[in-house]
Short mmCIF file of C-alpha atoms in Angstrom, two decimals:
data_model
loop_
_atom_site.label_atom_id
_atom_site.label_comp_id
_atom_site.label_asym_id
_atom_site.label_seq_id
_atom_site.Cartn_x
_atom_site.Cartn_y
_atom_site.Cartn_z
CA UNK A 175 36.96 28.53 19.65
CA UNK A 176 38.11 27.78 16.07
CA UNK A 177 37.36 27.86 12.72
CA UNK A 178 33.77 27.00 12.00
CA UNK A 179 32.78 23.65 11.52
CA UNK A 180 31.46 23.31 7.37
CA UNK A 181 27.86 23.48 7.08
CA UNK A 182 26.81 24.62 10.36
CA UNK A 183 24.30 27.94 10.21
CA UNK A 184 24.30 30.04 13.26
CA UNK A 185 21.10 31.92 13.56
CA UNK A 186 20.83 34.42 16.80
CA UNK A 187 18.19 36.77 18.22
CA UNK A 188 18.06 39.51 21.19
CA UNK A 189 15.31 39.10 23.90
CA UNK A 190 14.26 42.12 26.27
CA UNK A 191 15.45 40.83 29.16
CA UNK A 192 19.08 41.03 27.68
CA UNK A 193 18.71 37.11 27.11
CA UNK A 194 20.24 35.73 23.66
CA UNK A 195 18.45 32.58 22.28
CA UNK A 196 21.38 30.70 19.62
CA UNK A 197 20.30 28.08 17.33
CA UNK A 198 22.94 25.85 15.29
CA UNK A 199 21.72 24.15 12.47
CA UNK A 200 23.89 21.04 10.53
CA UNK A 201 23.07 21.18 6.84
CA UNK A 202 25.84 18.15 6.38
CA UNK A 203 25.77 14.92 6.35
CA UNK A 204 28.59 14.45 9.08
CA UNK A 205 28.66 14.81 12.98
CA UNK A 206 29.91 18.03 14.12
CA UNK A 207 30.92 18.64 18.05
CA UNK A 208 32.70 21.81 19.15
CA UNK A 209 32.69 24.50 21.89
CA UNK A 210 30.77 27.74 21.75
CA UNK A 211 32.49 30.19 23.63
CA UNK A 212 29.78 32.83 24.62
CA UNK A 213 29.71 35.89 26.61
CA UNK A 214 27.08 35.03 29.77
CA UNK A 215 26.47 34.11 33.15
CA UNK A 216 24.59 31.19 32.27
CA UNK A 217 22.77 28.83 29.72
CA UNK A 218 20.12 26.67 28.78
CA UNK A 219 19.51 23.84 26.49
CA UNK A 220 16.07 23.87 24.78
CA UNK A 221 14.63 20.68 23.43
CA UNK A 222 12.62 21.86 20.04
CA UNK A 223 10.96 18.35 20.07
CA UNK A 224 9.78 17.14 23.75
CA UNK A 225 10.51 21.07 25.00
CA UNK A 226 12.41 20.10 27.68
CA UNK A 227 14.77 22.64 29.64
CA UNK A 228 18.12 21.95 30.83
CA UNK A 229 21.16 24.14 32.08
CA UNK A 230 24.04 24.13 30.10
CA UNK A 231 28.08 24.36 30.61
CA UNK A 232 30.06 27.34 29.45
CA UNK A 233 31.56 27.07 27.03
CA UNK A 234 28.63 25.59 24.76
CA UNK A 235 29.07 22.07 24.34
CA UNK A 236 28.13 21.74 19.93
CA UNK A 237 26.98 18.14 19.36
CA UNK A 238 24.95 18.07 16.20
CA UNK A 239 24.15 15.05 14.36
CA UNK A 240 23.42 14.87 10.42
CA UNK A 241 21.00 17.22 9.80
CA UNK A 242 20.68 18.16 13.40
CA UNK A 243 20.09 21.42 15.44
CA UNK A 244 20.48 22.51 18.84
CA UNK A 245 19.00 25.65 20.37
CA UNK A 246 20.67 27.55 23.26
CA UNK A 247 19.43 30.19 25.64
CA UNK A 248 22.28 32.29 26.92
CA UNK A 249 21.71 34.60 30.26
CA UNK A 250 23.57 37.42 31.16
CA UNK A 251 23.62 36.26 35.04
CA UNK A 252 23.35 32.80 36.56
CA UNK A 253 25.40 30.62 37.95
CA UNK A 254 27.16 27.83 35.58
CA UNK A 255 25.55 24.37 36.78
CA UNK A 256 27.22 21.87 38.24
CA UNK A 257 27.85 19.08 36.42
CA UNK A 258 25.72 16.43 36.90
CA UNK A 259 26.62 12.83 38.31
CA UNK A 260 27.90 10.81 35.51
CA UNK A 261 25.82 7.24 34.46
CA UNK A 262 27.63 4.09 34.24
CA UNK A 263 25.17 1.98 31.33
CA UNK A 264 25.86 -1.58 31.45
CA UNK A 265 24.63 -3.36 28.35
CA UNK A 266 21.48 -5.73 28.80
CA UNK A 267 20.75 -9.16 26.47
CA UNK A 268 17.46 -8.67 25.21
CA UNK A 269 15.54 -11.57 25.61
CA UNK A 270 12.38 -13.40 23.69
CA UNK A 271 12.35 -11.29 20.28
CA UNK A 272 9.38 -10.53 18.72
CA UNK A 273 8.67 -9.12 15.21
CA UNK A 274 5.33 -8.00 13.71
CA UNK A 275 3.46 -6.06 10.83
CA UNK A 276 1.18 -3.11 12.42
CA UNK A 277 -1.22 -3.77 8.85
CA UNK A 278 -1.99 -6.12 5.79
CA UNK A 279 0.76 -6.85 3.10
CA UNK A 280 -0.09 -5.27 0.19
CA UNK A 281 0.70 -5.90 -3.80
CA UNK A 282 0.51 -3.12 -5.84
CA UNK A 283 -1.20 -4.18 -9.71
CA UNK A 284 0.21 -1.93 -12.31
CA UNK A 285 -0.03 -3.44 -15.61
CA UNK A 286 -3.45 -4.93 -17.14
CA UNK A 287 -5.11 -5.32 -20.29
CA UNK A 288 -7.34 -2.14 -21.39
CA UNK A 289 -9.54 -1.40 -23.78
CA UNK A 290 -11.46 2.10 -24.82
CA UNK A 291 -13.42 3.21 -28.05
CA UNK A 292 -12.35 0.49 -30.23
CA UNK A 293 -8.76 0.38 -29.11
CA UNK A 294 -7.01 -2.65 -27.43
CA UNK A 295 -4.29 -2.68 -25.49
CA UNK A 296 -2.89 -6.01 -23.64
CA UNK A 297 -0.45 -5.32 -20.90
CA UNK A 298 -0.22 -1.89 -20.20
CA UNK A 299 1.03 0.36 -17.49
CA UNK A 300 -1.77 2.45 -15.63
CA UNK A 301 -0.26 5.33 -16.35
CA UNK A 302 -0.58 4.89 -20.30
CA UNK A 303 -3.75 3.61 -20.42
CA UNK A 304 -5.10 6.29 -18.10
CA UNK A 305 -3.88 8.79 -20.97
CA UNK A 306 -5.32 6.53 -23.56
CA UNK A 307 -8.47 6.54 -21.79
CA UNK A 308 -8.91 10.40 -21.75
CA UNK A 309 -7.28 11.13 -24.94
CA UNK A 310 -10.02 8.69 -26.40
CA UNK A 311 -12.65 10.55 -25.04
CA UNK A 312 -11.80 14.27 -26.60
CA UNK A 313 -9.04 15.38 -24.34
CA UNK A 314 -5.65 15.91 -24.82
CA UNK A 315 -4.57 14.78 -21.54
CA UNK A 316 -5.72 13.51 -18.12
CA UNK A 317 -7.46 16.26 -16.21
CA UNK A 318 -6.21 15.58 -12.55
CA UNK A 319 -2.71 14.45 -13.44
CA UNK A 320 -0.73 17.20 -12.88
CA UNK A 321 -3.36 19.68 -14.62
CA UNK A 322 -5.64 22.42 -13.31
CA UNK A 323 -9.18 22.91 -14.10
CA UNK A 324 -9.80 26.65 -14.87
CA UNK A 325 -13.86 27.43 -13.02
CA UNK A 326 -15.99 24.55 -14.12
CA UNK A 327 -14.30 24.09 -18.04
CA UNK A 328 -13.54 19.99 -17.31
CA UNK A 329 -16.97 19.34 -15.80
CA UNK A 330 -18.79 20.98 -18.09
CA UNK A 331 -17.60 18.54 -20.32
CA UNK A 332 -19.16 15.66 -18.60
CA UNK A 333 -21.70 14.57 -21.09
CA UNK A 334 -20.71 11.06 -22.77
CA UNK A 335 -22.97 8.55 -24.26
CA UNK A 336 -23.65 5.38 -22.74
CA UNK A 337 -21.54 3.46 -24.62
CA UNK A 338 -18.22 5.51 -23.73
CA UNK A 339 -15.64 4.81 -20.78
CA UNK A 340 -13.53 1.41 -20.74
CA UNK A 341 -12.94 -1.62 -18.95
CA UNK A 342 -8.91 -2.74 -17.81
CA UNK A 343 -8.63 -5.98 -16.40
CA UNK A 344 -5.89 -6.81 -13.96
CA UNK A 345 -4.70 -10.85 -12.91
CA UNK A 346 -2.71 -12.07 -10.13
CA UNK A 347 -1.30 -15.39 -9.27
CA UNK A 348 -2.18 -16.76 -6.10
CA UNK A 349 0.38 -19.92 -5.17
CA UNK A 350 -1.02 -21.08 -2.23
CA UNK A 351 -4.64 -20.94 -0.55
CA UNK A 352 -3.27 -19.45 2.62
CA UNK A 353 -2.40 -16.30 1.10
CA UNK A 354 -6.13 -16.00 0.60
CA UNK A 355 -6.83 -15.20 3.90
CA UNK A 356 -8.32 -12.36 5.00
CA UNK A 357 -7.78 -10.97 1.60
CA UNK A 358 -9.00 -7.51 0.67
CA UNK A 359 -9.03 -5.39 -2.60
CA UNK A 360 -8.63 -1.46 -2.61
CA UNK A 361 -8.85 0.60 -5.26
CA UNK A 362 -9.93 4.74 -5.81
CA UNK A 363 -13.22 6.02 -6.51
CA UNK A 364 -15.02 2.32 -6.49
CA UNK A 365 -18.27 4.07 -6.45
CA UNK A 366 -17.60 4.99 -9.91
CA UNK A 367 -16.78 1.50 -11.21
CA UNK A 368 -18.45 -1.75 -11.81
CA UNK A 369 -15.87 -3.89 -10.29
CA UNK A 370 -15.45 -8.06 -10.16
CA UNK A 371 -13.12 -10.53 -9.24
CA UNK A 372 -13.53 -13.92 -11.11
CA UNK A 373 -16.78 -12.99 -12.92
CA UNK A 374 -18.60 -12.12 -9.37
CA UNK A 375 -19.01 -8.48 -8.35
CA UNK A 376 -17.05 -6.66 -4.90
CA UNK A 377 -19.30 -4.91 -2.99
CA UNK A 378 -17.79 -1.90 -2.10
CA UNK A 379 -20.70 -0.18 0.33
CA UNK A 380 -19.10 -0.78 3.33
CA UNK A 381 -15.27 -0.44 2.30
CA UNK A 382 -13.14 1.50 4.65
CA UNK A 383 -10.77 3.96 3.71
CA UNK A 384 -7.28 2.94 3.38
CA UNK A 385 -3.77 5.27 2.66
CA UNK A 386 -6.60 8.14 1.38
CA UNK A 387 -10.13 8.77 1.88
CA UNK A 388 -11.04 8.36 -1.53
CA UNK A 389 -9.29 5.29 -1.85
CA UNK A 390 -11.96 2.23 -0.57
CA UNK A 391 -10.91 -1.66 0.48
CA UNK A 392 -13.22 -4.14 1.02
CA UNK A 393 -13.07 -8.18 1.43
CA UNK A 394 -12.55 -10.50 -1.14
CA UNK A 395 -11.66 -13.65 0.43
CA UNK A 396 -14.88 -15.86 -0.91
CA UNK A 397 -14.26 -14.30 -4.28
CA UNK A 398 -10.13 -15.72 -4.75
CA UNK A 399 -9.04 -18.82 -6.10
CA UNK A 400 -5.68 -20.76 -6.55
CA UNK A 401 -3.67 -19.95 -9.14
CA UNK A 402 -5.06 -17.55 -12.07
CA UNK A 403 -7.39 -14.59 -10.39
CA UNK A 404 -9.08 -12.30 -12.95
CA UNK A 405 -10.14 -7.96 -11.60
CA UNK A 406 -12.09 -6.08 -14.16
CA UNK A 407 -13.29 -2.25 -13.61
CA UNK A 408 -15.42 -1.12 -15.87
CA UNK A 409 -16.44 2.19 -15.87
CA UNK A 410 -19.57 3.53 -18.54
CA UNK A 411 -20.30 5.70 -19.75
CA UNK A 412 -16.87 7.74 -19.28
CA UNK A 413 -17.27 10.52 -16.06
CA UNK A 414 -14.72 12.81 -15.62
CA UNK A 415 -13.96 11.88 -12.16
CA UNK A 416 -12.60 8.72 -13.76
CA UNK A 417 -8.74 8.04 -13.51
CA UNK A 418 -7.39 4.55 -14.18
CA UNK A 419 -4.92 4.10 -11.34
CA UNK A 420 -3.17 0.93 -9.77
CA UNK A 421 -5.58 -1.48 -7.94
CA UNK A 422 -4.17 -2.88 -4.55
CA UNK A 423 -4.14 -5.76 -2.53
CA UNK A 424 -4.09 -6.61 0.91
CA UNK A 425 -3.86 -9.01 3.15
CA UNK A 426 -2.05 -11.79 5.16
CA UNK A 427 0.38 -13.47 2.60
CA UNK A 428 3.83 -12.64 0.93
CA UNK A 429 4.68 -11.11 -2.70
CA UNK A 430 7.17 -12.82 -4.15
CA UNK A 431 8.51 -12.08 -7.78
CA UNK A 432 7.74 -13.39 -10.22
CA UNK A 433 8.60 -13.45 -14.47
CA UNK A 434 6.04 -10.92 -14.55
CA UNK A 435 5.29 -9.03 -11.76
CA UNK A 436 4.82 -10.60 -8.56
CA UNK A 437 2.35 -13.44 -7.29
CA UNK A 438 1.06 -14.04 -3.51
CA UNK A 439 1.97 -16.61 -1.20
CA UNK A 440 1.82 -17.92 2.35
CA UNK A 441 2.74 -15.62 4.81
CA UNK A 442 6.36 -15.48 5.99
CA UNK A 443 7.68 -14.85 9.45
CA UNK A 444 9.02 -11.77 9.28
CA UNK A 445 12.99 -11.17 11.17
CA UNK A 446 15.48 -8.41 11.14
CA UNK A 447 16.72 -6.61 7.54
CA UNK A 448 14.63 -5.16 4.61
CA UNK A 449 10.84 -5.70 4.82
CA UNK A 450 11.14 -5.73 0.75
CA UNK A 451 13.43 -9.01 1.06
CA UNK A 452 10.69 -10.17 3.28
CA UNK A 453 7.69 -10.68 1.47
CA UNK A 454 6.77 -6.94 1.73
CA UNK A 455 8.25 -5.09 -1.08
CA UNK A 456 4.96 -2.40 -1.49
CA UNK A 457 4.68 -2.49 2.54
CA UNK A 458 3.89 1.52 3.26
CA UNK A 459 2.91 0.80 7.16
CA UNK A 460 5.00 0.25 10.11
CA UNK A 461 6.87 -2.66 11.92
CA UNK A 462 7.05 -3.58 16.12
CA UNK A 463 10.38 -4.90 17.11
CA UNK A 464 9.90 -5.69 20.88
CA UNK A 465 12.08 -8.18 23.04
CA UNK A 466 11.98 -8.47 27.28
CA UNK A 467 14.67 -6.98 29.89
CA UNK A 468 16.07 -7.31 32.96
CA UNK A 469 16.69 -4.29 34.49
CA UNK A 470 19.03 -4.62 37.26
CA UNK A 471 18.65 -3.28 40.76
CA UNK A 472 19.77 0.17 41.68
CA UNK A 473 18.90 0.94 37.90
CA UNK A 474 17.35 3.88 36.88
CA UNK A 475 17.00 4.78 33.52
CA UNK A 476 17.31 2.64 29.88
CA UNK A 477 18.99 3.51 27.09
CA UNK A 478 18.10 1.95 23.33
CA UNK A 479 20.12 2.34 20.38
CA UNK A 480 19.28 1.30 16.89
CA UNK A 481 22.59 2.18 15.28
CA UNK A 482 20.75 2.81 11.89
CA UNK A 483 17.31 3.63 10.69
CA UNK A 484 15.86 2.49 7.22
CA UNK A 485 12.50 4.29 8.12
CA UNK A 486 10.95 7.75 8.03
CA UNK A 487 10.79 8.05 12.12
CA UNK A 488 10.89 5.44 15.09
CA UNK A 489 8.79 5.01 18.11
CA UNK A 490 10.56 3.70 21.39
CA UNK A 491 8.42 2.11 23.72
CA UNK A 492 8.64 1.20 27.24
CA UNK A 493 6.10 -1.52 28.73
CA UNK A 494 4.04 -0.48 25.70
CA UNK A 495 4.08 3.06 26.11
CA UNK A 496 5.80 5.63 24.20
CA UNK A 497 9.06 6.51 25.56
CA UNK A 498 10.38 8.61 22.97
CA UNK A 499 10.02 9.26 19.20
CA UNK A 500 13.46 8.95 16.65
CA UNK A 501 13.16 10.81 13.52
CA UNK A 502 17.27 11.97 12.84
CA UNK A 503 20.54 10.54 14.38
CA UNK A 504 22.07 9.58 16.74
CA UNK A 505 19.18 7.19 16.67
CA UNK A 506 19.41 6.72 20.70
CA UNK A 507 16.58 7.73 23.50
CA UNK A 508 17.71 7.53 27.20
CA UNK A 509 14.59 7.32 29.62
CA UNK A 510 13.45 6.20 33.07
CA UNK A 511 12.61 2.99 33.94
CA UNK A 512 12.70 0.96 37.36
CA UNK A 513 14.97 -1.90 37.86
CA UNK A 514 13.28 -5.28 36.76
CA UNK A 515 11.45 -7.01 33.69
CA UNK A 516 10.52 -4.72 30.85
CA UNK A 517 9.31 -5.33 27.59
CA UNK A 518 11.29 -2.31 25.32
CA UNK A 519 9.64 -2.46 21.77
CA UNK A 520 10.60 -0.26 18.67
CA UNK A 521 8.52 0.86 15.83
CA UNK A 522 10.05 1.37 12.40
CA UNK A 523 7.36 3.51 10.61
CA UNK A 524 8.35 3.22 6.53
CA UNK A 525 6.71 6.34 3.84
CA UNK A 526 4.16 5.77 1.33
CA UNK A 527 6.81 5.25 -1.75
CA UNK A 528 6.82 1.89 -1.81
CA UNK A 529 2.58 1.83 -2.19
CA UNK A 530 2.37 4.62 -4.96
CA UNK A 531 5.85 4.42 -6.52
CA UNK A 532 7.30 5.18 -9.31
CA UNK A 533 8.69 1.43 -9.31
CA UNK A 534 9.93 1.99 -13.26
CA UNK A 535 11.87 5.00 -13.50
CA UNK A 536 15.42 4.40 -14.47
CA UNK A 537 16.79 7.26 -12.64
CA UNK A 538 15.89 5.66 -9.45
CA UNK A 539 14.72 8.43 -8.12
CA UNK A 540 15.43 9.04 -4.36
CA UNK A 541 13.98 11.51 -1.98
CA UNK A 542 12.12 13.62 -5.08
CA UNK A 543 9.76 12.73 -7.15
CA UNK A 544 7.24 14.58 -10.00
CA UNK A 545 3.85 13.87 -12.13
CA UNK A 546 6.54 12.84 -14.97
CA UNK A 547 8.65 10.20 -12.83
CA UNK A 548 5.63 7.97 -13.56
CA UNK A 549 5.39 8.08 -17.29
CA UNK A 550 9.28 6.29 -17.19
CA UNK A 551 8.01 2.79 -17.59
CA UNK A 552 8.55 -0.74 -19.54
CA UNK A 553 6.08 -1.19 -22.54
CA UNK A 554 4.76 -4.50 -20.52
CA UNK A 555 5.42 -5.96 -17.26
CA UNK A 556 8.57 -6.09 -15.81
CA UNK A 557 9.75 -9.35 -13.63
CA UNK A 558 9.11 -8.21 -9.75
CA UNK A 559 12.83 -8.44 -9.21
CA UNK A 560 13.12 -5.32 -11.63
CA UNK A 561 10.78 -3.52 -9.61
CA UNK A 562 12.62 -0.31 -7.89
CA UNK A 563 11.45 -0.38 -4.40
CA UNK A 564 13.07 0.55 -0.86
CA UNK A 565 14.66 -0.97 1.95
CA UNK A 566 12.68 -0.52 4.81
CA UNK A 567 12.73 -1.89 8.56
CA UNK A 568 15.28 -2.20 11.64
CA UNK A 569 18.33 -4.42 10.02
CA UNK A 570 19.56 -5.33 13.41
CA UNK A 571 18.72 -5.74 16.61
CA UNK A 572 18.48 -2.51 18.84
CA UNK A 573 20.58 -2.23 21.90
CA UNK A 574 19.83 -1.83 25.33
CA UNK A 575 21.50 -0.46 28.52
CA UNK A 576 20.97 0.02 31.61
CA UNK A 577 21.81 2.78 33.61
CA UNK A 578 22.89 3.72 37.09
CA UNK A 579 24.22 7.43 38.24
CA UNK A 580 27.30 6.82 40.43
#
């Protein structure tokens, strides 16, 4: 009806039957609503997500959030629907909050002490003694980094004496017994390693995967101490599968930063606002947010709003049960749901950047990232309060409504 709204596309296509199927597309950042006036007898609304089918007023009714899309299937005949009964929501109080990890806490180790063919190297980045490591042994750079191996040319080189290959050793601080609990350490390729904590060997044989299939946990509880813990991989002689990455670890307790680094403590309760303020600054799982209802009579549906999302997508759940999925705004699902006491629960599900980084680059890179963001790093360990990490989690408390068609 007017001048188009900036950054919407408009993509349309002829069907047989004479129907037209209209797709609008936001590539802004900004809410756009307008009307589509359209030659036809009637329309449809398709859901591209749940693939749900609804008629649709003439003229189009254009609501597209950030980054949003709606697709339309116009009819030359039809009648125009009637509109449907309007719902009053009334807004409920949730009641009895509770707040929970879905998996361990995790601290990511990326500095240790290194050493490879007569060279020693005391708190290093992974990255750069990785590149030592292969550079040391004949190459000019690491093989698997962002390199590709032409037929067989980088295994055929796999034939190093006994005494090649290195051994990095990586320490963490633990500050109170508690955070020992259930503790865990993961690391990739463990098979290839000789691996201890404190002087005793991990025993890796019946590690699980974790975040990758190559990438192996397994319990080391029995093997912690208070205060000063002490990891050493060794791997001889050199194989080419070898490449030095961070070591992980995971369990019940909370990082907190430290002069260097970070160093694990009790667990904390965990609330509302950034899981990295939490505790949980390498957390790379997901968070329930659930709190009880009271639905009143002569209600029939529920409607949640989050408001904002600091999360890759969000699960709404209904008595436990998936209700609807959020992954763009407006972050709001409307739903069925019978009058009475309901337990409405939200899942914040973060990405993997806070696990595998880059934590050092001074761009602060956001939404991109490249083999090279990695090699931005301080010569030795940073304080954990320099660390460039994400905010992650539900910062307040969804809403909830109630609703009731007059």
């Amino acid at each position: 009806d007017r001048e188009p709204a900036c950054c919407v596309g408009v993509s349309e296509r002829f069907l047989p039957g004479g129907e037209r199927v209209l797709f609008f597309a936001n590539t802004g950042l900004t809410p756009v609503r307008a009307k589509a006036t359209v030659e036809a007898g009637s329309a449809e609304l398709w859901d591209t997500v749940t693939g749900k089918i609804t008629p649709a007023p003439l003229p189009l009714d254009i609501d597209l959030a950030p980054a949003g899309s709606q697709l339309f299937v116009v009819k030359p005949s039809g009648a125009t629907p009637a509109a449907a009964p309007p719902v009053r929501f009334t807004r409920l109080e949730p009641l009895n909050w509770k707040i929970a990890a879905d998996s361990p806490n995790v601290l990511v180790l990326d500095y240790c002490d290194f050493t490879t063919a007569g060279i020693d190297l005391r708190d290093v980045n992974t990255w750069r003694a990785n590149w030592v490591l292969w550079q040391a042994h004949g190459f000019e750079r690491p093989a698997w980094d962002n390199a590709v191996q032409f037929k067989t040319r980088i295994f055929d080189q796999n034939r190093f004496p006994p005494d090649s290959g290195f051994t990095a050793t990586f320490r963490f601080t633990v500050a109170d017994a508690a955070a020992m609990h259930g503790l865990e350490l993961a690391l990739e390729e463990p098979g290839l390693y000789h691996i201890t904590l404190n002087g005793q060997e991990v025993d890796f044989r019946n590690a699980a995967a974790w975040m990758d299939p190559h990438i192996r946990t397994a319990p080391v509880e029995k093997l912690a101490k208070p205060g000063e813990n002490v990891i050493q991989v060794t791997g001889r002689p050199f194989d080419v599968r070898m490449e030095l990455e961070n070591v992980y670890l995971r369990g019940n307790f909370a990082v907190v930063p430290s002069s260097k680094g970070f160093k694990v403590a009790a667990p904390s309760r965990l609330d509302f606002g950034s899981w990295a303020k939490q505790g949980r600054p390498f957390d790379g799982g997901s968070t329930l947010y659930e709190s009880e209802i009271e639905a009143p009579a002569g209600a029939g549906m529920l409607r949640v709003e989050l408001g904002k999302l600091d999360g890759s997508v969000a699960e709404v759940l209904l008595d436990g049960k998936r209700a609807a999925v959020l992954g763009w705004p407006p972050y709001s699902a409307e739903f069925a749901a019978s009058s009475g006491r309901h337990t409405v629960g939200v899942r914040v599900v973060s990405t993997p950047r806070n696990v595998f980084g880059p934590f050092h680059n001074r761009m602060k890179l956001r939404m991109r990232a490249w083999p090279a963001a990695w090699a931005d790093f301080p010569e030795h360990q940073p304080p954990g309060s320099q660390y460039d990490v994400l905010d992650y989690g539900l910062m307040a408390p969804f809403e909830v409504s109630a609703g009731e068609r007059k």
